[in-house]
GROMACS .gro file of C-alpha atoms in nm:
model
  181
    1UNK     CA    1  12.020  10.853  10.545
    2UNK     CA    2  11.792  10.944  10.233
    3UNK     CA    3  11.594  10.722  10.038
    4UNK     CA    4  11.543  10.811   9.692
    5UNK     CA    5  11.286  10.655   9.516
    6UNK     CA    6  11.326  10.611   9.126
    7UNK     CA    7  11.011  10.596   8.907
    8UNK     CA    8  10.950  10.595   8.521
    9UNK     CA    9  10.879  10.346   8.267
   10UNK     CA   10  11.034  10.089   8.171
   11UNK     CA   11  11.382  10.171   7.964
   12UNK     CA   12  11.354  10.570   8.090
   13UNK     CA   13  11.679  10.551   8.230
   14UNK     CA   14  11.619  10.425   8.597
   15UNK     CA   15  11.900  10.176   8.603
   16UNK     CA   16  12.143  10.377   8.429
   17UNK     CA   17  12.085  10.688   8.661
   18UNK     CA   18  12.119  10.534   8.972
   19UNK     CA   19  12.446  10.350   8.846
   20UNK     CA   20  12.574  10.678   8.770
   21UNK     CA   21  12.468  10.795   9.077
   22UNK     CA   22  12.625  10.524   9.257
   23UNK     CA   23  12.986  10.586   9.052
   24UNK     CA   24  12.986  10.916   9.143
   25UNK     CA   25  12.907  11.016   9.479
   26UNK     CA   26  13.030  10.875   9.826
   27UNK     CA   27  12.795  10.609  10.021
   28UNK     CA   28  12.526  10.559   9.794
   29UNK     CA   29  12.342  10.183   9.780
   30UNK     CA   30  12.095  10.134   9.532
   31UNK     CA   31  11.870   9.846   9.583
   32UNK     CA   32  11.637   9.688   9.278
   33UNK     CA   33  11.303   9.557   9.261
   34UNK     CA   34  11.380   9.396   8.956
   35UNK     CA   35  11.723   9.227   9.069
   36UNK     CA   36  11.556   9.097   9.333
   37UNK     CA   37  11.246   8.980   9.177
   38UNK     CA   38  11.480   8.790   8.907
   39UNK     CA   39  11.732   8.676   9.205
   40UNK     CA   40  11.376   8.489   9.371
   41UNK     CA   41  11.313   8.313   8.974
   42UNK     CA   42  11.670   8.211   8.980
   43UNK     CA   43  11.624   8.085   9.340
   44UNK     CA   44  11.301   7.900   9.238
   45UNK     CA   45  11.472   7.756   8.928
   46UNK     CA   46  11.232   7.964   8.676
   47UNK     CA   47  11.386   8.021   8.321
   48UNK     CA   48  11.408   8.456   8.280
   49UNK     CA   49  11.186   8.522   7.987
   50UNK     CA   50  10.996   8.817   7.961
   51UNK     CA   51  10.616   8.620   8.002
   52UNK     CA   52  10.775   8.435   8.269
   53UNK     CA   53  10.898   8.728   8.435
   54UNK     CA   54  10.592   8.912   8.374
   55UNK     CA   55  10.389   8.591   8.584
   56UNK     CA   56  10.582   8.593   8.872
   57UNK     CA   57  10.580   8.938   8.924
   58UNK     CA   58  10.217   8.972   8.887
   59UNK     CA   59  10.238   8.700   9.163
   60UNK     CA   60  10.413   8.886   9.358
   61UNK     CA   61  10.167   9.174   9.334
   62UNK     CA   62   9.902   8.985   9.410
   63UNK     CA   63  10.031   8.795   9.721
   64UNK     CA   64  10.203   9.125   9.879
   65UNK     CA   65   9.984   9.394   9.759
   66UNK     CA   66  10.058   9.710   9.881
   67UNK     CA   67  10.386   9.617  10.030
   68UNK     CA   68  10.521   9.491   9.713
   69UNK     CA   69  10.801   9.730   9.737
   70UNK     CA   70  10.884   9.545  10.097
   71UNK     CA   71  11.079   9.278   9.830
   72UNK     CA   72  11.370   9.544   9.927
   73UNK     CA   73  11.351   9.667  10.271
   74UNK     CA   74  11.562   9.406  10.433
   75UNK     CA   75  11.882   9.477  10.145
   76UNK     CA   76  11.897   9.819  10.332
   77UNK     CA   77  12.195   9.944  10.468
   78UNK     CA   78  12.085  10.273  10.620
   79UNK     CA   79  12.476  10.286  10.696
   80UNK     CA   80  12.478  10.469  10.339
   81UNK     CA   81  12.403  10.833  10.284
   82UNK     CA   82  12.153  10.790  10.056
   83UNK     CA   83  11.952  10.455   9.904
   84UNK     CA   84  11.839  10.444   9.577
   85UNK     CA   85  11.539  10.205   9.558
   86UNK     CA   86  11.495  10.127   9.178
   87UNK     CA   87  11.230  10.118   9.114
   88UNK     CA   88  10.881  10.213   9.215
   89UNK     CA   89  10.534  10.135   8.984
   90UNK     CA   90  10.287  10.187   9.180
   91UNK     CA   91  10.135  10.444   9.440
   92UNK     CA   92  10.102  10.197   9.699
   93UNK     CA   93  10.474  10.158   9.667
   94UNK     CA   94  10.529  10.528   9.731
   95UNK     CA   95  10.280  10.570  10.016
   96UNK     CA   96  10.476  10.240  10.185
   97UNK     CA   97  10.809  10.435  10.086
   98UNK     CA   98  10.613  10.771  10.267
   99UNK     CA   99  10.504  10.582  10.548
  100UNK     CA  100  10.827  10.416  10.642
  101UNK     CA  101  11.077  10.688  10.602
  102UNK     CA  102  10.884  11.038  10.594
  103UNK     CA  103  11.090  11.358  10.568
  104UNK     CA  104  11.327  11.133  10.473
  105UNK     CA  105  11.247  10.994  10.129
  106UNK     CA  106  11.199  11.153   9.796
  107UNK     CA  107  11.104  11.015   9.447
  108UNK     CA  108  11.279  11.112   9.119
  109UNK     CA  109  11.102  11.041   8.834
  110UNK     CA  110  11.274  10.922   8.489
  111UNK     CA  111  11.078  11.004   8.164
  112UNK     CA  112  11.164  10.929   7.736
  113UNK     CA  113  11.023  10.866   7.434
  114UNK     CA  114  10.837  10.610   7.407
  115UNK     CA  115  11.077  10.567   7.101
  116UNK     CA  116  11.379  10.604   7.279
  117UNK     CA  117  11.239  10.357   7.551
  118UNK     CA  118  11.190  10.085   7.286
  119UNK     CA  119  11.513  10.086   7.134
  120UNK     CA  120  11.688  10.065   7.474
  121UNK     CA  121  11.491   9.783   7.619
  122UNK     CA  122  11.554   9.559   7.281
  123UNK     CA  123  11.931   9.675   7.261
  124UNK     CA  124  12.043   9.608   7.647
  125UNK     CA  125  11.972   9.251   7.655
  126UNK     CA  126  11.854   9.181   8.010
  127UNK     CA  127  11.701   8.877   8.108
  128UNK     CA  128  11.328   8.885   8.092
  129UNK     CA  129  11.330   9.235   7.838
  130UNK     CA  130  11.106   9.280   7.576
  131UNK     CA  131  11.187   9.144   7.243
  132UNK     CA  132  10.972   9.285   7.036
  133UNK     CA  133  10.740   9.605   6.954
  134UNK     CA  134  10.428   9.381   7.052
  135UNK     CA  135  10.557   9.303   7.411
  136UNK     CA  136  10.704   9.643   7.456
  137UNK     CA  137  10.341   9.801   7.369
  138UNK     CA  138  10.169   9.536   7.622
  139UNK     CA  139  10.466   9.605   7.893
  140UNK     CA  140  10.352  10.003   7.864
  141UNK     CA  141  10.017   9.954   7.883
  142UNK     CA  142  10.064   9.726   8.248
  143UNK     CA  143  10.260  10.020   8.336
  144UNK     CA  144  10.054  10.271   8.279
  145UNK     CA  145   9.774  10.056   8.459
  146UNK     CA  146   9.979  10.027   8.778
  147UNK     CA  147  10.002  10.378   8.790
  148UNK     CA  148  10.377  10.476   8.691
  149UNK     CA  149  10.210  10.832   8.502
  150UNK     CA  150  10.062  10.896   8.828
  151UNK     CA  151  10.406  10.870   9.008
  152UNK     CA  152  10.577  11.065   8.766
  153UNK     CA  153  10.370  11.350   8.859
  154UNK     CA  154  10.444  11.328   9.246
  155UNK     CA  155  10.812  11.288   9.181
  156UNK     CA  156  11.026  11.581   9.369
  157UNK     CA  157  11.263  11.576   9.071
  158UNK     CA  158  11.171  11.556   8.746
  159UNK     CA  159  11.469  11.428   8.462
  160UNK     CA  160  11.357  11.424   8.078
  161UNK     CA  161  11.637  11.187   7.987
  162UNK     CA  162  11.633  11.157   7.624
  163UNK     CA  163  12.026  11.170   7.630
  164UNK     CA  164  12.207  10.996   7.404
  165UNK     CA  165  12.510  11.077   7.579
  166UNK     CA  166  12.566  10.980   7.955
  167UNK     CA  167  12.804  11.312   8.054
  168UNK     CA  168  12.452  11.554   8.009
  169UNK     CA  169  12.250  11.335   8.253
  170UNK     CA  170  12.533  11.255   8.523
  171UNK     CA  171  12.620  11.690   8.478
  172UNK     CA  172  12.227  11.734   8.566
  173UNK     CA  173  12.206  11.467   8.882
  174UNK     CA  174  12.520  11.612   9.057
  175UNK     CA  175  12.339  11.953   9.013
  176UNK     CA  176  12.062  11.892   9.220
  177UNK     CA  177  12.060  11.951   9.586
  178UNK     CA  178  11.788  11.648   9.655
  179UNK     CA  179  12.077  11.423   9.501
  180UNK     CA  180  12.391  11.553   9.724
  181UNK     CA  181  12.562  11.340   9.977
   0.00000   0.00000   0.00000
């Protein structure tokens, strides 16, 4: 079993490339920090706005710490070739991600334009997305202060995914070795 780690800002394509991932290649589980952070509001009975969303998850932080990226441990099935953990922000969730599974993880960062970012986040109406330039400039600026640049730059595999089309980006995942079953 591999764990893959996917890392970028928000509305670089994360999502997207581990679905394709997923649709394409045998045994592959992705598991989401975000679903499950959303599944806990839905638990709790906490409406899915964006601020809202934003609060809990910064509650989250704070009461876990470094093992925020535990939220997802127990949804693995290391019955799967690889696991696609979607998605890591912050170093300490990479060193927990190091720690746990060694040789056996690697991180594949996802970067746009800022640009192209925005205009996904507004248009894919998820609970808890951005609605505006003003929370889309705030949302990159938490980003940036959790560390997601920093990650980018340790990531095994680099993808510039400015596609507009999906058939260039699933062509360059099923290229790489680090992504074979």
């Amino acid at each position: 079993m591999r764990i893959v780690g996917l890392c970028g800002y928000s509305g670089s394509g994360k999502t997207t490339c581990a679905n394709l991932m997923q649709e394409s290649m045998d045994l592959v589980q992705i598991v989401s920090t975000g679903a499950a952070v959303r599944a806990m509001m839905k638990d709790r009975g906490i409406a899915l706005t964006h601020s809202a969303l934003q609060e809990f998850n910064a509650s989250l932080k704070e009461t876990l710490g470094d093992r925020y990226i535990s939220i997802v441990h127990a949804s693995i099935d290391k019955t799967n070739s690889i696991v696609l953990v979607d998605a890591l922000r912050t170093e300490a969730d990479y060193r927990e991600l190091r720690r746990q599974y060694d040789r056996q993880f690697s991180l594949v960062g996802l970067s746009s334009a800022e640009e192209v970012r925005f205009a996904r986040l507004v248009g894919r109406n998820r609970p808890g997305d951005i609605q505006n330039r003003g929370e889309f400039d705030s949302l990159v600026k938490r980003e940036r202060d959790w560390g997601v640049e920093a990650l980018l730059e340790k990531a095994d595999l680099k993808i510039a995914n400015d596609y507009r089309e999906l058939e260039p980006l699933v062509e360059e995942l099923r290229r790489h070795p680090l992504l074979r079953t």
